[in-house]
Coordinates of N, CA and C in Angstrom, one line a residue:
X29 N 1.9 -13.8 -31.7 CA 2.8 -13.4 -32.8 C 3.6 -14.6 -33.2
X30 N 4.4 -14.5 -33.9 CA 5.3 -15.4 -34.6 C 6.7 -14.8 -34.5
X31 N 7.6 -15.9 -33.9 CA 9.1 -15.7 -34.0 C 9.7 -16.3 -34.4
X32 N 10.6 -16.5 -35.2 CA 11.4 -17.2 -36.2 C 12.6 -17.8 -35.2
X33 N 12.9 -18.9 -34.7 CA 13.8 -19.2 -33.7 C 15.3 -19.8 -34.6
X34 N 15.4 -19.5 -36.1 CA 16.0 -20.4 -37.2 C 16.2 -21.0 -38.0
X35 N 17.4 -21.3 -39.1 CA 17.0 -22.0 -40.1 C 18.0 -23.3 -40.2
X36 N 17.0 -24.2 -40.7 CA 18.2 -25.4 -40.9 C 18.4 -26.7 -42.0
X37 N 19.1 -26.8 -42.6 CA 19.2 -27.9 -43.9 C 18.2 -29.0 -43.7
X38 N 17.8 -29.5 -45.1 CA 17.0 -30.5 -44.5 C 17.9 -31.6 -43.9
X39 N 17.2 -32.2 -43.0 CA 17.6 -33.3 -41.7 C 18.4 -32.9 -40.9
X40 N 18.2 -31.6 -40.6 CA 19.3 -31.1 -39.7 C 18.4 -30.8 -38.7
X41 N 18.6 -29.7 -37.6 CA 18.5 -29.3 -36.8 C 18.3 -27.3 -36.3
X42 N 17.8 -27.5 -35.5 CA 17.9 -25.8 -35.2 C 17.7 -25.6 -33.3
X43 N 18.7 -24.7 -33.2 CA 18.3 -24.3 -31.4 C 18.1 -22.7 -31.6
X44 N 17.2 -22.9 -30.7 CA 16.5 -21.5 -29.9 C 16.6 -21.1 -28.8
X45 N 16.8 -20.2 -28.2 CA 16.4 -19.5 -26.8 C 15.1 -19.3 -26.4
X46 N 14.3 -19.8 -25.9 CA 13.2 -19.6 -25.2 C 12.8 -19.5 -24.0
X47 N 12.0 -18.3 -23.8 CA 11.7 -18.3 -21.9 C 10.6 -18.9 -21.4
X48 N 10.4 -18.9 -20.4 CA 10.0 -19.8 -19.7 C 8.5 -19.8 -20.1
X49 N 8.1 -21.1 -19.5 CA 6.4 -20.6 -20.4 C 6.1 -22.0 -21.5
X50 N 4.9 -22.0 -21.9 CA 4.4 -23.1 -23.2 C 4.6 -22.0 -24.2
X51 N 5.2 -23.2 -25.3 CA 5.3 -22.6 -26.6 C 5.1 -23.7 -27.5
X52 N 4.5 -23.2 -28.5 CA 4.1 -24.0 -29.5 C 4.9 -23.8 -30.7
X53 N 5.5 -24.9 -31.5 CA 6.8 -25.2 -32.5 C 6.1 -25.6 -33.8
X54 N 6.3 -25.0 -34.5 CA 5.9 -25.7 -36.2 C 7.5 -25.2 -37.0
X55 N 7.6 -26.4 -37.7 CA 8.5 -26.2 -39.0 C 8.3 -26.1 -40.3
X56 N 8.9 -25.0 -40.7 CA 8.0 -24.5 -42.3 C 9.1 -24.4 -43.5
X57 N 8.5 -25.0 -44.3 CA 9.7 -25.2 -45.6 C 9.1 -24.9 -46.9
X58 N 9.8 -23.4 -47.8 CA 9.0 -23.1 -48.9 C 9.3 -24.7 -49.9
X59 N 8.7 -24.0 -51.3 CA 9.1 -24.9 -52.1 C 10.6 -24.6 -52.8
X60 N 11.5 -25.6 -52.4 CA 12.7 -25.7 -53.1 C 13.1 -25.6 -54.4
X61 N 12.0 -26.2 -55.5 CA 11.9 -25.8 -56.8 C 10.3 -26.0 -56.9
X62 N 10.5 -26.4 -58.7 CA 8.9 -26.2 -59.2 C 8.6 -27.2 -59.1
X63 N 9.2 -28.3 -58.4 CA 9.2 -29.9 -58.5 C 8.5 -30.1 -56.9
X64 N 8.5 -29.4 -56.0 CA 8.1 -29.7 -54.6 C 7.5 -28.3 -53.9
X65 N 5.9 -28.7 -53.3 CA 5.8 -27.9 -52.8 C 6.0 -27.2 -51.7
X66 N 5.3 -26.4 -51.0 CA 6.1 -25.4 -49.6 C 5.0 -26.7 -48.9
X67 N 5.6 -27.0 -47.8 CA 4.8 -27.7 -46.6 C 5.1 -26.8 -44.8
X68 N 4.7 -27.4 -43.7 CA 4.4 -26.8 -42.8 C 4.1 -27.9 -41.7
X69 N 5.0 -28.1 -41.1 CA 4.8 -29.2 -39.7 C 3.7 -29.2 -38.9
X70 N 2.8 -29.8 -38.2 CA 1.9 -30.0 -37.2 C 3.0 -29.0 -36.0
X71 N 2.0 -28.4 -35.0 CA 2.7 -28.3 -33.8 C 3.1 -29.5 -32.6
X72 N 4.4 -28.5 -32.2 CA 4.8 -29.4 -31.0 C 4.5 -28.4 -30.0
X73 N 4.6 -29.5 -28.8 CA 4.6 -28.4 -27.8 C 5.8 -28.4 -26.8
X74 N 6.5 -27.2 -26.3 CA 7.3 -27.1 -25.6 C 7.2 -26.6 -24.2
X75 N 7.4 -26.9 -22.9 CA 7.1 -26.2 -22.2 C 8.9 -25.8 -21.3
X76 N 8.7 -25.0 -21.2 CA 10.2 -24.2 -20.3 C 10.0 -23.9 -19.3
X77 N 11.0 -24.7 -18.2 CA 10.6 -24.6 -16.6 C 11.5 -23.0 -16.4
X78 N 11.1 -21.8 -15.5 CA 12.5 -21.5 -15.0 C 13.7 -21.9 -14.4
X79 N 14.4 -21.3 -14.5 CA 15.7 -22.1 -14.2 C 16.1 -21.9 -12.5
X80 N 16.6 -22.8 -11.7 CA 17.0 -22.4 -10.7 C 18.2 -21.6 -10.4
X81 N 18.4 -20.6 -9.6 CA 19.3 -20.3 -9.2 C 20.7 -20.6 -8.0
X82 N 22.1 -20.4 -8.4 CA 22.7 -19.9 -7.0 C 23.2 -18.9 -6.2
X83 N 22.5 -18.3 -5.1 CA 22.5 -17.2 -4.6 C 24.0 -17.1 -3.4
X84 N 24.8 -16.1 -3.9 CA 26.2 -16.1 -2.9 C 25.6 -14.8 -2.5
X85 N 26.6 -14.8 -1.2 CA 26.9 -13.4 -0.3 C 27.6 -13.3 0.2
X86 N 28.7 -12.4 -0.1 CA 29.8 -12.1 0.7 C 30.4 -11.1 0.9
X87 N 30.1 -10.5 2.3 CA 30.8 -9.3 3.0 C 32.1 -9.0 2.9
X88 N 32.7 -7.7 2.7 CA 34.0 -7.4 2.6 C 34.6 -7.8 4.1
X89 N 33.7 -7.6 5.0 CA 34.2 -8.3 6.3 C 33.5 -8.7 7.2
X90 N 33.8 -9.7 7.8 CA 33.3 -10.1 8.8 C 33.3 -9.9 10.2
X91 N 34.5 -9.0 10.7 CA 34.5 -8.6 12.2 C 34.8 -7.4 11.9
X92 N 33.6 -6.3 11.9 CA 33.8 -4.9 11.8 C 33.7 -4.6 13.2
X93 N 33.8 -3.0 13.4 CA 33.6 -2.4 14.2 C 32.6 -1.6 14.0
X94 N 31.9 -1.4 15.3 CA 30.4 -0.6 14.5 C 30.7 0.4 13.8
X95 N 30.0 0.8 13.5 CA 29.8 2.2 12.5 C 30.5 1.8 11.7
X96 N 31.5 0.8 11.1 CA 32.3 0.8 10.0 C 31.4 0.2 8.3
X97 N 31.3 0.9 7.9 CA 30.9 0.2 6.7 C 31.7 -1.0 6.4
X98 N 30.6 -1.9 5.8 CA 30.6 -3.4 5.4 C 30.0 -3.3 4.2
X99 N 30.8 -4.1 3.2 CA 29.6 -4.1 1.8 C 29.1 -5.8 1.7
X100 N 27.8 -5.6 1.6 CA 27.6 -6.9 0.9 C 27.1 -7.3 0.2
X101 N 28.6 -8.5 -0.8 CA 28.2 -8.1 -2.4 C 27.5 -9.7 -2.5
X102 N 26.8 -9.8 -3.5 CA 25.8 -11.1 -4.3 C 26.1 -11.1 -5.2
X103 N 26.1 -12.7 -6.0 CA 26.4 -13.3 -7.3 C 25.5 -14.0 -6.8
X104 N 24.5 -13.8 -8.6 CA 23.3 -14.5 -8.8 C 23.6 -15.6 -10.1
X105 N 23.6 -16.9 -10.2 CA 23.8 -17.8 -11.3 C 22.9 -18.6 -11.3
X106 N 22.2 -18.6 -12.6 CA 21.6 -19.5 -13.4 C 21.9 -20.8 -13.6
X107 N 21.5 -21.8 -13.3 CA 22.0 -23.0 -13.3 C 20.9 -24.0 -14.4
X108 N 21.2 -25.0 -15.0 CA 20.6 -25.8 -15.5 C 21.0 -27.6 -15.5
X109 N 20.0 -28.1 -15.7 CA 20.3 -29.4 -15.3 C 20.6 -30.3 -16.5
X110 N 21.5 -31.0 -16.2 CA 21.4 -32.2 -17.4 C 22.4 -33.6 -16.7
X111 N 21.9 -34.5 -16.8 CA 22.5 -35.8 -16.5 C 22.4 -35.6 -14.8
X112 N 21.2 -35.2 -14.5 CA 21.1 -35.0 -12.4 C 21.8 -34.3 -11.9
X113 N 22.2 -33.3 -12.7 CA 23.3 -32.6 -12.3 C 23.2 -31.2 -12.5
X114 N 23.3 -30.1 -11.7 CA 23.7 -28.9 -12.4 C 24.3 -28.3 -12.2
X115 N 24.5 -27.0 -13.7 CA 25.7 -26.4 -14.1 C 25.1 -25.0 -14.1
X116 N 26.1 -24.1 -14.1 CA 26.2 -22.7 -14.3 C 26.4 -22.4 -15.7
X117 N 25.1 -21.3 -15.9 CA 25.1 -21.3 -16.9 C 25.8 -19.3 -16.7
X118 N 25.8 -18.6 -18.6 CA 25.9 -17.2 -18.5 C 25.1 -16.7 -19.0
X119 N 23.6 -16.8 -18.6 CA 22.2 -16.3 -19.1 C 22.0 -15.4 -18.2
X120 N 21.6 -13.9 -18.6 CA 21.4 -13.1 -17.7 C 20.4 -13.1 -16.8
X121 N 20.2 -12.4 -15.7 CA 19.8 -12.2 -14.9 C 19.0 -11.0 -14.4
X122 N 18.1 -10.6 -14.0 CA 17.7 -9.5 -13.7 C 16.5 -9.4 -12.1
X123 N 16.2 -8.5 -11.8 CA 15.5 -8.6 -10.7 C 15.9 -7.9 -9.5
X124 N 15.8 -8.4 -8.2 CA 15.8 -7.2 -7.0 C 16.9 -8.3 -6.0
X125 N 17.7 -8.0 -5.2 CA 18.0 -9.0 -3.9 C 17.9 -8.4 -3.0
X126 N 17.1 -8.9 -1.7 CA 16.6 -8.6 -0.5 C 18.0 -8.9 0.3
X127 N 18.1 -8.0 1.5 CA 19.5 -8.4 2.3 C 18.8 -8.3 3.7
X128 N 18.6 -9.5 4.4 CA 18.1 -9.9 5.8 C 19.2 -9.6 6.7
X129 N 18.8 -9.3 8.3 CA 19.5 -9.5 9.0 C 18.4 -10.5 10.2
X130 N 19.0 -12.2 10.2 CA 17.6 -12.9 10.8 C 18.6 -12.7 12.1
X131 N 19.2 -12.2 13.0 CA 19.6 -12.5 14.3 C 18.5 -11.5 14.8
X132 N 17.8 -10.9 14.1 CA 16.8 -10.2 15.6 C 15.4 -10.7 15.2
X133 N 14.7 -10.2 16.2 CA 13.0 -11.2 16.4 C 12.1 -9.6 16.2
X134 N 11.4 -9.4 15.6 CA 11.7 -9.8 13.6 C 12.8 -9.7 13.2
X135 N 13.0 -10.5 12.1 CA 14.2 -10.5 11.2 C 13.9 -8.7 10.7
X136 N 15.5 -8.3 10.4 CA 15.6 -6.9 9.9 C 15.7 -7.0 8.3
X137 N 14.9 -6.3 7.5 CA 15.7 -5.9 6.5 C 16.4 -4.6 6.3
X138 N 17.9 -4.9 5.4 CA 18.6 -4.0 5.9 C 18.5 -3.3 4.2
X139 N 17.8 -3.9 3.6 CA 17.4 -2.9 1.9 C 17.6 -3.8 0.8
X140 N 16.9 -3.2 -0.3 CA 16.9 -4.2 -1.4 C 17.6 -3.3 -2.9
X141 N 18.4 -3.9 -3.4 CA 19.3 -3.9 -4.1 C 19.0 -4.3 -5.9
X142 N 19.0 -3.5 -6.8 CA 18.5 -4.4 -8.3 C 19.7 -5.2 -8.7
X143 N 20.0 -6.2 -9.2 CA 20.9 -6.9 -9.7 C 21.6 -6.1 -11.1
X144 N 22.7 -5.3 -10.9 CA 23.2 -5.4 -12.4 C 24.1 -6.1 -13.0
X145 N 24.0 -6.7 -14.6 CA 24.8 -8.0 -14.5 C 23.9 -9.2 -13.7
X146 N 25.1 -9.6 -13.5 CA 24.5 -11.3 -12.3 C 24.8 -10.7 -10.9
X147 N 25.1 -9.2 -10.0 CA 25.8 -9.1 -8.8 C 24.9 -7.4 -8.2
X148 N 25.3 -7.6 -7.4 CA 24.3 -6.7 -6.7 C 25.0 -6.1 -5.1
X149 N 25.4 -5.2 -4.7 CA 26.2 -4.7 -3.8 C 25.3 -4.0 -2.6
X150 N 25.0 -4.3 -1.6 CA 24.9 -3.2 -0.4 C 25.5 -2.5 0.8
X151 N 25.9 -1.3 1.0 CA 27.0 -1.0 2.2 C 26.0 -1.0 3.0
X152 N 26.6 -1.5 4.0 CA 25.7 -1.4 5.8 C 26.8 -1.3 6.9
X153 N 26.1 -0.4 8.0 CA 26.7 -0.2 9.1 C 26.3 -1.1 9.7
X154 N 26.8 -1.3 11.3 CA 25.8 -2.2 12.4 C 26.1 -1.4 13.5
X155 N 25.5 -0.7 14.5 CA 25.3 0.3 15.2 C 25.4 -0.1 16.8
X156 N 25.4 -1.4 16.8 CA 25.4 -2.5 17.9 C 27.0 -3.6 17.9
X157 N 27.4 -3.7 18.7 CA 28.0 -5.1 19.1 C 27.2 -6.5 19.4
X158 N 27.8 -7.7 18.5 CA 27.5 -8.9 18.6 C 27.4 -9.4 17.6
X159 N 26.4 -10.5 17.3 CA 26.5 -11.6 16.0 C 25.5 -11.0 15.4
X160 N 25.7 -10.7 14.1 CA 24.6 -10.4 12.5 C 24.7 -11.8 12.2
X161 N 23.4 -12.2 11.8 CA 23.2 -13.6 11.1 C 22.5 -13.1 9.3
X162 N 23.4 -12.6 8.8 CA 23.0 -12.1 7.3 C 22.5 -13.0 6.3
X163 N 21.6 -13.0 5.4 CA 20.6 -13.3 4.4 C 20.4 -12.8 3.2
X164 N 20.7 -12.9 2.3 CA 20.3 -12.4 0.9 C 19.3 -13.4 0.1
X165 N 17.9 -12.2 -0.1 CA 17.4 -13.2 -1.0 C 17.2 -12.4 -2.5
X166 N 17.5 -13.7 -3.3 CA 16.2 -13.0 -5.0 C 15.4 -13.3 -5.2
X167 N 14.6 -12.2 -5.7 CA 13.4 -12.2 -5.5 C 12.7 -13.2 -6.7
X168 N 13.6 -13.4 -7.9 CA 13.2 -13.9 -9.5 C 12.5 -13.1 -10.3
X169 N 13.1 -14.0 -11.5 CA 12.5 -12.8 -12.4 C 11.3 -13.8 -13.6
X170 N 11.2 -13.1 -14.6 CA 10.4 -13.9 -15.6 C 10.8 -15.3 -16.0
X171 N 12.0 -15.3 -16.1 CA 12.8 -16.5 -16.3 C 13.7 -17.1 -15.4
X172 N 13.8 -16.9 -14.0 CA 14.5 -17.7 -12.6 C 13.6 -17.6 -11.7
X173 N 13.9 -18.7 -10.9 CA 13.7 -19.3 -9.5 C 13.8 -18.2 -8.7
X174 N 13.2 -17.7 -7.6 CA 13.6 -17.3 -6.7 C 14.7 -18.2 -6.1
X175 N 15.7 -17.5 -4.6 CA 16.5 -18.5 -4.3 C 17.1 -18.0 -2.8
X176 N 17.4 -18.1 -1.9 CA 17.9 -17.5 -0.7 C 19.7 -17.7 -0.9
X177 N 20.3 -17.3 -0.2 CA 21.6 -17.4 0.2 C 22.0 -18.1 1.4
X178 N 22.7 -18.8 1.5 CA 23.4 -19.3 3.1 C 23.6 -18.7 3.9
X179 N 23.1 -18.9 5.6 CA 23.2 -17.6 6.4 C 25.0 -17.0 6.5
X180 N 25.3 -15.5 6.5 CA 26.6 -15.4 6.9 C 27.1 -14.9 8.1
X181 N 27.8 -14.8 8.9 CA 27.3 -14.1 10.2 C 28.8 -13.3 10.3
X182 N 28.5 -12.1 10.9 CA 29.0 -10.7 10.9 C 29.3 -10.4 12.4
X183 N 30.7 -10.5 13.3 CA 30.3 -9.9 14.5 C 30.9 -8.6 14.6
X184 N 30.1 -7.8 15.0 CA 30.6 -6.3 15.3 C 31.1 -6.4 16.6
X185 N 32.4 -5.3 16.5 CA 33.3 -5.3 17.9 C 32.8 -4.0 18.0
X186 N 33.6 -3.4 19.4 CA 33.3 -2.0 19.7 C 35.2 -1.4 19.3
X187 N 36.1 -2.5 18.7 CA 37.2 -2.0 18.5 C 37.7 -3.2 16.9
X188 N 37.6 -1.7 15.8 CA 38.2 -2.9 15.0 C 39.6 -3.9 15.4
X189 N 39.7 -5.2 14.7 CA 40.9 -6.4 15.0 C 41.8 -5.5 13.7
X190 N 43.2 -5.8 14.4 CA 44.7 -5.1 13.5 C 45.5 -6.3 13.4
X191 N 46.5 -6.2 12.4 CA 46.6 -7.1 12.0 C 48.6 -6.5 11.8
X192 N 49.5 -7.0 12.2 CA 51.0 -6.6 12.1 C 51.7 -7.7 11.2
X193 N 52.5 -7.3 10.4 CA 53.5 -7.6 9.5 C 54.3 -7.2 9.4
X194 N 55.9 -8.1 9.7 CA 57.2 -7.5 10.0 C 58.1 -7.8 8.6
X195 N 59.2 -7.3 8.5 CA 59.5 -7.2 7.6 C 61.2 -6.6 7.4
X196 N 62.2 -7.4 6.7 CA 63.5 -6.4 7.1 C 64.3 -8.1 7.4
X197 N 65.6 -7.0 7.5 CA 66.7 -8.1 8.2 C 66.8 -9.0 6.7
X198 N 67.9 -10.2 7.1 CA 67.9 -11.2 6.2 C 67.5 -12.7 7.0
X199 N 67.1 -13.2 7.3 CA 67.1 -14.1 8.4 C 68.6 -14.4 9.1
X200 N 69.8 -14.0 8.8 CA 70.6 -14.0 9.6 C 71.8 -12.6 8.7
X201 N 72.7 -12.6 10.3 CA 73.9 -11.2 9.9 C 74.6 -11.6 10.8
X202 N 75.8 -10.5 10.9 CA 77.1 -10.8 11.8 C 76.6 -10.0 13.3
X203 N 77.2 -10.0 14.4 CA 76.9 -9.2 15.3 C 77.5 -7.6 15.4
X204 N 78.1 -7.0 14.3 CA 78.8 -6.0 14.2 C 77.6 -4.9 13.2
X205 N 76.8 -6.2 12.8 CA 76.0 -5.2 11.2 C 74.8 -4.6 11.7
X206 N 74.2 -3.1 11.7 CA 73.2 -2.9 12.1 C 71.8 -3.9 11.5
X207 N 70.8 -4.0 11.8 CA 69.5 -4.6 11.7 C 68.4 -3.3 11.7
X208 N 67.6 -3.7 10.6 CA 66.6 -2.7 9.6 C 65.6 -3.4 9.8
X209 N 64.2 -3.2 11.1 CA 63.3 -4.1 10.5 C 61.8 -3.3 10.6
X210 N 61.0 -3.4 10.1 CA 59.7 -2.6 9.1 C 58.5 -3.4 9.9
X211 N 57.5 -2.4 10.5 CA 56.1 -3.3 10.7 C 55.1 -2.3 10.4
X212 N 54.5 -3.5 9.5 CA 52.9 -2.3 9.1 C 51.8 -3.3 10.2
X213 N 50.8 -2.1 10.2 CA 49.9 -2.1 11.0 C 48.6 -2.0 10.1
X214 N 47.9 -3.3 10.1 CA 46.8 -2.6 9.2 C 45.7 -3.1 9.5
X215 N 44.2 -2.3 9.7 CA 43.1 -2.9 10.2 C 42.2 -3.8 9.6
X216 N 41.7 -4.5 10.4 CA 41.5 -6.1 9.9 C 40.1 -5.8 9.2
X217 N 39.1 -4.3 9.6 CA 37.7 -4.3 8.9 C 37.7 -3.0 7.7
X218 N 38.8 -2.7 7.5 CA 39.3 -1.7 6.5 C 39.1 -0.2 7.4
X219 N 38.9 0.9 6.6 CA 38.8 2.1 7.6 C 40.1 2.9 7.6
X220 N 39.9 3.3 8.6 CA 41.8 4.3 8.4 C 42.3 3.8 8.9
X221 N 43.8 4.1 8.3 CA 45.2 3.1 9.1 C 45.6 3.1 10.2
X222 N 45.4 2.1 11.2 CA 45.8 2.6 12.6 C 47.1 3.2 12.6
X223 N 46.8 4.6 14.2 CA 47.9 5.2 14.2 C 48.3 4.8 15.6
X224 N 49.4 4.0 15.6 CA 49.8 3.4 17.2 C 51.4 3.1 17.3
X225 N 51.9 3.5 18.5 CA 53.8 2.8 18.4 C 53.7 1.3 18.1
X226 N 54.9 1.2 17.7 CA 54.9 -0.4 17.3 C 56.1 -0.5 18.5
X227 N 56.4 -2.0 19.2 CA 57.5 -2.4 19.9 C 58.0 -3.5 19.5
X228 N 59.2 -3.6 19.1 CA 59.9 -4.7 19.0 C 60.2 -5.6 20.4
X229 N 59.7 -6.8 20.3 CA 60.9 -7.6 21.3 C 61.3 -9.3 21.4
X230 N 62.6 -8.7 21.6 CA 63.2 -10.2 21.5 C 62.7 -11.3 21.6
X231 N 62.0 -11.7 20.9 CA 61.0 -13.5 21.4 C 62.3 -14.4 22.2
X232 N 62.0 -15.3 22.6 CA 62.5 -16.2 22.8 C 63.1 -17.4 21.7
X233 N 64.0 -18.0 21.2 CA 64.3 -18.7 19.9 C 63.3 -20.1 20.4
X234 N 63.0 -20.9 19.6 CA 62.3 -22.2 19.4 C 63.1 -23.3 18.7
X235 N 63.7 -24.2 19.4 CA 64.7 -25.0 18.9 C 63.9 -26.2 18.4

């Protein structure tokens, strides 16, 4: 078939979108008046590489506790080259990403995911203590590169890490004035809020 990629003055110019693949280019010009007739370019030929991709992954956390859900989200970007260099482009994307777990012999897959937009999300548990060495790949589509992600690694505790923030006081007061001071407690792999006493105690000053 035939697709019209544009129109352009004479000595100008015209850009198109095109996917990947040989395509053949002709330029066609009716006649302007009764004085010149319609003519028709020889073909060129174009060929369009797919474009490489850059594949991210990144976990809402990194030191869960088992059973705790973990999500792990991907950003897929198109990149193209010009001057030895490449850039990110905002050409969509489409296709599947594979989510690896290579710390075991065979590598695990933990499920495959469609890209909507450029990003693609999976929740996973890990049912074990120790190091997840995580992987995300895409698979490519008509118009991109396949591409892997950089390994990330995940260690599951048997006790999520908590995390305290104090709060209150003014950094100084008289010795007569009461003292108001606030500590939240909150867990470092998300989940419910720990429920534990909190204790205050006098550090020692650091001169």
């Amino acid at each position: 078939g035939t697709t019209t990629l544009g129109t352009a003055s004479l000595l100008c110019c015209s850009t198109g979108v095109l996917g990947a693949g040989t395509h053949q280019i002709v330029a066609s010009s009716p006649a302007a008046s009764a004085s010149f007739q319609a003519s028709t370019s020889s073909s060129t030929t174009i060929v369009v590489n797919k474009s490489k991709v850059l594949v991210e992954l990144t976990p809402t956390y990194t030191n869960p506790a088992v059973n705790t859900p973990v999500n792990l989200a991907v950003g897929v970007l198109p990149l193209y080259e010009a001057n030895n260099s490449l850039y990110g482009t905002f050409a969509p994307v489409t296709g599947n990403v594979d989510f690896y777990d290579t710390s075991t012999t065979p590598e695990t897959k933990l499920g495959t995911v469609a890209l909507s937009g450029d990003a693609a999300t999976l929740p996973v548990t890990f049912n074990s203590t120790g190091l997840h060495t995580l992987v995300a790949q895409y698979d490519g589509d008509a118009n991109d590169l396949p591409n892997s992600s950089g390994p990330v690694d995940i260690t599951a505790g048997t006790n999520a890490p908590t995390a305290i923030t104090i709060s209150g006081g003014t950094g100084w007061t008289y010795t007569s004035s009461p003292i108001t001071l606030n500590a939240m407690v909150t867990a470092g792999s998300g989940g419910a809020t720990p429920m534990a006493a909190v204790t205050f105690t006098h550090a020692p000053a650091h001169n």
